[in-house]
Each structure stands twice: as structure tokens, then as C-alpha cells.
Short mmCIF file of C-alpha atoms and ligand atoms in Angstrom, two decimals:
data_model
loop_
_atom_site.label_atom_id
_atom_site.label_comp_id
_atom_site.label_asym_id
_atom_site.label_seq_id
_atom_site.Cartn_x
_atom_site.Cartn_y
_atom_site.Cartn_z
CA MET A 1 -24.57 -0.03 15.25
CA ARG A 2 -21.56 1.45 16.98
CA SER A 3 -21.05 5.16 16.98
CA THR A 4 -17.63 5.93 15.55
CA GLU A 5 -15.80 8.94 14.29
CA GLY A 6 -15.53 7.17 10.94
CA LYS A 7 -19.23 7.49 10.24
CA ARG A 8 -19.46 11.21 10.71
CA LEU A 9 -17.09 12.02 7.86
CA GLY A 10 -18.55 12.84 4.46
CA LYS A 11 -21.42 10.87 3.04
CA GLY A 12 -19.71 7.53 3.18
CA THR A 13 -20.92 4.77 5.41
CA TRP A 14 -17.46 3.38 5.81
CA LEU A 15 -18.40 0.64 8.20
CA ASP A 16 -21.15 -1.02 6.20
CA ALA A 17 -19.44 -4.25 5.20
CA PRO A 18 -21.71 -6.34 2.97
CA VAL A 19 -19.01 -8.25 1.06
CA HIS A 20 -18.32 -11.65 2.62
CA ARG A 21 -15.28 -13.06 0.91
CA SER A 22 -13.20 -16.18 0.58
CA CYS A 23 -9.54 -16.08 1.56
CA PRO A 24 -7.67 -13.78 -0.87
CA LEU A 25 -4.71 -16.18 -0.82
CA CYS A 26 -6.06 -19.74 -0.93
CA GLY A 27 -9.76 -19.22 -1.65
CA GLY A 28 -10.68 -21.07 1.56
CA MET A 29 -14.00 -20.34 3.24
CA LYS A 30 -13.10 -21.44 6.78
CA HIS A 31 -11.76 -18.78 9.06
CA GLN A 32 -11.73 -17.80 12.70
CA PRO A 33 -12.37 -14.35 14.14
CA LEU A 34 -9.24 -12.58 15.32
CA SER A 35 -10.42 -9.09 16.24
CA GLY A 36 -13.41 -6.78 16.01
CA THR A 37 -11.60 -3.49 16.49
CA MET A 38 -9.21 -1.41 14.43
CA GLN A 39 -7.17 1.78 14.59
CA HIS A 40 -9.22 5.03 14.85
CA ARG A 41 -12.27 2.93 15.79
CA LEU A 42 -12.89 2.27 12.13
CA ASP A 43 -13.94 -1.17 13.27
CA LEU A 44 -14.27 -4.00 10.80
CA ALA A 45 -13.84 -7.68 11.63
CA THR A 46 -10.47 -9.33 11.12
CA VAL A 47 -10.26 -13.09 10.54
CA ILE A 48 -7.53 -15.69 10.08
CA CYS A 49 -7.85 -18.33 7.36
CA GLN A 50 -7.88 -21.87 8.77
CA GLU A 51 -6.28 -23.21 5.60
CA CYS A 52 -3.34 -20.89 4.94
CA SER A 53 -3.31 -18.55 8.00
CA LEU A 54 -3.72 -15.35 5.99
CA VAL A 55 -5.13 -12.57 8.18
CA PHE A 56 -7.67 -10.38 6.40
CA THR A 57 -10.69 -8.12 6.83
CA ASN A 58 -13.94 -10.01 6.44
CA PRO A 59 -16.59 -8.94 5.63
CA MET A 60 -15.44 -5.91 3.60
CA PRO A 61 -17.11 -2.72 2.43
CA THR A 62 -17.81 -2.64 -1.29
CA GLU A 63 -14.89 -1.70 -3.51
CA GLU A 64 -16.64 1.58 -4.35
CA VAL A 65 -16.93 2.55 -0.67
CA TYR A 66 -13.36 1.47 0.05
CA SER A 67 -12.05 3.58 -2.85
CA ARG A 68 -14.10 6.55 -1.73
CA PHE A 69 -12.61 6.32 1.74
CA TYR A 70 -9.24 7.20 0.19
CA THR A 71 -10.55 10.25 -1.62
CA ASP A 72 -12.92 11.52 1.09
CA ALA A 73 -11.54 10.48 4.45
CA TYR A 74 -7.99 9.12 4.21
CA SER A 75 -6.26 12.47 4.65
CA HIS A 76 -8.36 13.15 7.75
CA TYR A 77 -6.96 10.04 9.43
CA TYR A 78 -3.53 9.87 7.91
CA GLY A 79 -2.52 13.46 7.51
CA HIS A 80 -2.34 16.22 5.01
CA ILE A 81 1.07 17.32 3.90
CA THR A 82 2.34 19.23 6.90
CA SER A 83 6.07 19.24 6.35
CA TRP A 84 7.64 18.27 3.08
CA PRO A 85 10.99 16.50 3.51
CA THR A 86 14.15 18.32 2.61
CA ARG A 87 16.31 16.57 0.04
CA ALA A 88 19.51 17.39 1.91
CA MET A 89 20.62 13.80 2.36
CA GLU A 90 19.40 10.26 1.69
CA PRO A 91 17.28 8.95 4.57
CA GLN A 92 18.77 5.78 6.02
CA HIS A 93 15.98 3.42 4.99
CA VAL A 94 16.12 4.74 1.41
CA ARG A 95 19.88 4.35 1.31
CA GLN A 96 19.64 0.76 2.54
CA TRP A 97 17.17 -0.17 -0.18
CA LEU A 98 19.08 1.59 -2.96
CA ASP A 99 22.39 0.09 -1.82
CA ALA A 100 20.82 -3.37 -1.81
CA LEU A 101 19.36 -2.80 -5.26
CA GLU A 102 22.74 -1.68 -6.59
CA THR A 103 24.36 -4.92 -5.44
CA ILE A 104 22.02 -6.68 -7.89
CA ARG A 105 21.92 -4.21 -10.74
CA PRO A 106 23.30 -0.72 -11.47
CA LEU A 107 20.59 1.90 -11.10
CA ASN A 108 21.90 4.01 -13.92
CA ASP A 109 19.22 4.23 -16.63
CA LEU A 110 16.96 1.59 -15.04
CA ARG A 111 13.27 2.27 -15.50
CA LEU A 112 11.85 2.35 -11.98
CA LEU A 113 8.20 2.65 -10.92
CA GLU A 114 7.13 3.32 -7.37
CA VAL A 115 3.49 2.66 -6.52
CA GLY A 116 2.37 5.07 -3.79
CA PRO A 117 5.52 7.21 -3.48
CA GLY A 118 3.89 9.52 -0.91
CA ARG A 119 6.45 12.21 -0.12
CA GLY A 120 8.74 10.88 -2.82
CA GLN A 121 11.82 10.02 -0.78
CA PHE A 122 12.62 6.78 -2.60
CA LEU A 123 11.70 8.18 -6.01
CA TYR A 124 13.83 11.29 -5.54
CA TRP A 125 16.95 9.47 -4.38
CA ALA A 126 16.65 6.70 -6.97
CA ARG A 127 16.66 9.41 -9.60
CA GLN A 128 19.69 11.04 -7.99
CA ARG A 129 21.48 7.71 -8.53
CA GLY A 130 20.59 7.71 -12.21
CA ALA A 131 17.34 5.74 -12.43
CA GLN A 132 14.56 6.89 -14.76
CA VAL A 133 11.75 7.13 -12.24
CA VAL A 134 8.00 7.49 -12.31
CA GLY A 135 5.35 7.19 -9.58
CA ILE A 136 1.68 6.33 -9.42
CA GLU A 137 0.13 8.24 -6.54
CA PRO A 138 -3.62 8.20 -5.81
CA SER A 139 -3.44 11.16 -3.43
CA ARG A 140 -3.89 14.41 -5.36
CA ASP A 141 -2.01 16.39 -2.70
CA PHE A 142 1.06 14.17 -2.84
CA ALA A 143 1.00 13.88 -6.64
CA ASN A 144 0.83 17.65 -7.06
CA ALA A 145 3.64 18.21 -4.57
CA LEU A 146 5.86 15.69 -6.38
CA ALA A 147 5.09 17.34 -9.71
CA LYS A 148 6.21 20.69 -8.26
CA GLU A 149 9.56 19.07 -7.55
CA GLY A 150 9.76 17.85 -11.12
CA LEU A 151 9.30 14.21 -10.13
CA PRO A 152 7.24 12.38 -12.79
CA CYS A 153 4.10 11.07 -11.14
CA PHE A 154 0.68 9.99 -12.35
CA ASN A 155 -2.20 10.94 -10.06
CA ASP A 156 -3.94 7.62 -10.52
CA SER A 157 -4.23 4.10 -9.10
CA LEU A 158 -2.33 0.99 -10.14
CA GLU A 159 -5.57 -0.82 -10.91
CA HIS A 160 -7.03 1.87 -13.15
CA ILE A 161 -4.17 3.54 -14.99
CA GLY A 162 -3.83 2.54 -18.66
CA SER A 163 -0.78 0.36 -19.49
CA ASP A 164 -0.03 2.48 -22.55
CA ARG A 165 0.80 5.40 -20.25
CA LEU A 166 3.43 3.41 -18.38
CA GLY A 167 5.35 0.91 -20.48
CA ARG A 168 7.49 -1.71 -18.74
CA PHE A 169 9.84 -1.37 -15.79
CA ASP A 170 13.09 -2.92 -14.58
CA VAL A 171 12.14 -2.26 -10.95
CA ILE A 172 8.75 -1.78 -9.30
CA ALA A 173 8.75 -0.75 -5.65
CA MET A 174 5.94 -0.64 -3.07
CA PHE A 175 6.72 0.40 0.49
CA HIS A 176 3.83 -0.21 2.88
CA VAL A 177 1.39 -0.17 -0.03
CA PHE A 178 0.63 -3.81 -0.87
CA GLU A 179 -1.44 -4.34 2.29
CA HIS A 180 -3.77 -1.52 1.16
CA PHE A 181 -5.11 -3.09 -2.05
CA TYR A 182 -8.73 -4.16 -2.12
CA ASP A 183 -7.68 -7.28 -4.02
CA PRO A 184 -3.96 -8.03 -3.76
CA GLN A 185 -4.10 -10.74 -6.44
CA ILE A 186 -5.44 -8.28 -9.01
CA ALA A 187 -2.75 -5.78 -8.02
CA LEU A 188 -0.02 -8.41 -8.41
CA ALA A 189 -1.27 -9.46 -11.84
CA ARG A 190 -1.13 -5.81 -12.86
CA ILE A 191 2.40 -5.47 -11.57
CA ARG A 192 3.46 -8.61 -13.40
CA SER A 193 2.21 -7.11 -16.64
CA LEU A 194 4.31 -3.98 -16.03
CA LEU A 195 7.57 -5.75 -15.14
CA SER A 196 10.17 -6.39 -17.81
CA ALA A 197 11.40 -9.97 -18.35
CA ARG A 198 14.10 -9.81 -15.66
CA GLY A 199 12.38 -7.13 -13.63
CA LEU A 200 12.64 -6.84 -9.86
CA LEU A 201 9.78 -6.24 -7.46
CA ILE A 202 10.36 -4.68 -4.03
CA ILE A 203 7.58 -5.11 -1.49
CA GLU A 204 7.79 -3.94 2.11
CA VAL A 205 4.79 -4.59 4.36
CA PRO A 206 4.06 -4.62 8.09
CA ASN A 207 4.51 -8.11 9.58
CA ILE A 208 1.37 -9.38 11.35
CA LEU A 209 3.58 -11.69 13.41
CA LYS A 210 5.49 -8.69 14.76
CA PRO A 211 2.91 -5.98 15.44
CA TYR A 212 4.84 -2.92 16.54
CA ARG A 213 2.02 -1.64 18.75
CA SER A 214 -1.38 -2.83 20.00
CA LEU A 215 -2.95 -5.21 17.49
CA ASP A 216 -6.56 -4.20 18.13
CA HIS A 217 -6.23 -0.44 18.31
CA TYR A 218 -3.19 0.37 16.20
CA PHE A 219 -1.87 -2.37 13.94
CA LEU A 220 -5.14 -3.60 12.40
CA ARG A 221 -6.50 -0.90 10.11
CA TYR A 222 -9.43 -0.17 7.86
CA VAL A 223 -6.92 0.65 5.14
CA HIS A 224 -5.07 -2.68 5.54
CA PRO A 225 -7.56 -5.32 4.34
CA THR A 226 -4.75 -7.88 4.10
CA ASN A 227 -2.18 -8.46 6.86
CA PHE A 228 0.84 -10.45 5.72
CA SER A 229 3.45 -12.57 7.41
CA ARG A 230 6.58 -13.66 5.56
CA GLN A 231 4.87 -16.98 4.84
CA THR A 232 1.62 -15.58 3.47
CA LEU A 233 3.37 -12.87 1.46
CA CYS A 234 5.64 -15.47 -0.15
CA GLY A 235 2.60 -17.67 -0.74
CA MET A 236 0.84 -14.88 -2.57
CA LEU A 237 3.89 -14.05 -4.68
CA ALA A 238 4.40 -17.72 -5.58
CA LYS A 239 0.81 -17.92 -6.75
ZN1 ZN F 301 -6.40 -19.04 3.04
#
């Protein structure tokens, strides 16, 4: 077995991957290997489905191990809170999203949920424009920091939080979050149950067809078990 920095953290054996799975999009069993390396040398195998071309990690760690990675090791790889953003002005990418949203529907009094708000930029500025906002944030550090700013946020996961705590939403937003779910279909079903009848869903994900840096050592990640293109993302949403 390879020696990696991933294995020395905590008790978890992050790289044991006993779960061989069918394609999370089409259920197909035929796939071709694409890569054996990932960012931070947290190396799991990446495959491409021969039926629908979805790119995904296969085999996977168990769901329990994958969840524990987030609580025990994620902040080691992806940073503690070092500098909290000022709220002096809307960041450009937030402004673009909120402007686009307002061309469809006024934000005033909309119920808006962000899954994984992180440092809360979108949540904060959506509230400044009048939306009633709430976040679900699995990281305790981020959730506590948002609470200190008075931003409503559950320290929980989308899959496990009780529906009675949330109600229904006019807008649900996920920025670079959807590719993290252990099972994206289960996450989508959950989101569907939380959206109001004419609700809007915003999903932003990295595009596997346009990797912004090295595929093997940067773009493919332990924490991204599913890698979408426009086609496979639309396919999953249609399903
Ligand atoms: Zn497939």
C-alpha cells in the first residue's frame, strides 16, 4: 500500500476503498480507468462510465469513513478559518449570482437556503438584499463563525438534518458543494423535498471538461467523488 500523508492523520484509514459501485448517474457497470492519483496524494481511483460518461471515484471508502474524513481531516487539507472576509462590499461572483437571481424573481422576503455556505459571502449578501436566509454547514468552525455574525446556520448535513427544522425554500443554492456528496442522487431527492412548488435551485460545480489545473494532482480530489460536465450534471438533474 502506498505511503501517503492522508493515512497518518487521525485514526481513519482514508484510502481503504471497499465499496465498488455502479455509475451514480445511469447505474451502468462498465467503466474505464481515468486516473489513479488525486490532490494531496489522497489517491483513489477515478473512472469514466462507458454508458453516460460520468466521471466518478470507484471504488469508494465506506460512507462512514468518508463522513469522518470531513470531521477529522478536512480542515487539515482545506484550511482552518485564517481570515474572515470583511463585509465591506459584495464580491463580484456573489453580485453576479444575486443580480441573475433578481432578473427572475425579487429577493425581498424569499426564503433562501444555502448548503455549505462556508464563509457566508452569498448568505450575507442575499440577506442584505432582503432574502430570509439560512445555511446548513457541516463544519463546526464555519457554522460557529456565521452564528457570531448573526447569520442563521445549522451545524449539520443536508442528508441528516430533520425536515421539520427547515421548512420549504424558494431558492436553494450550492456553490462547489454538489460534487462533494457521497451519493448525489440522495442529496438531490432531499433538495427536491425542500424546494417550494416554483422553487429555484442554483448549482455551481467544477467542470471536468475544463480542469483549471493538473487533472491528476489538483483537479481530482478525495472530496469530489463525482466530477460533472454540463452534460452529466443536466442528466442527473433531469433524472
Ligand atoms: Zn453512467
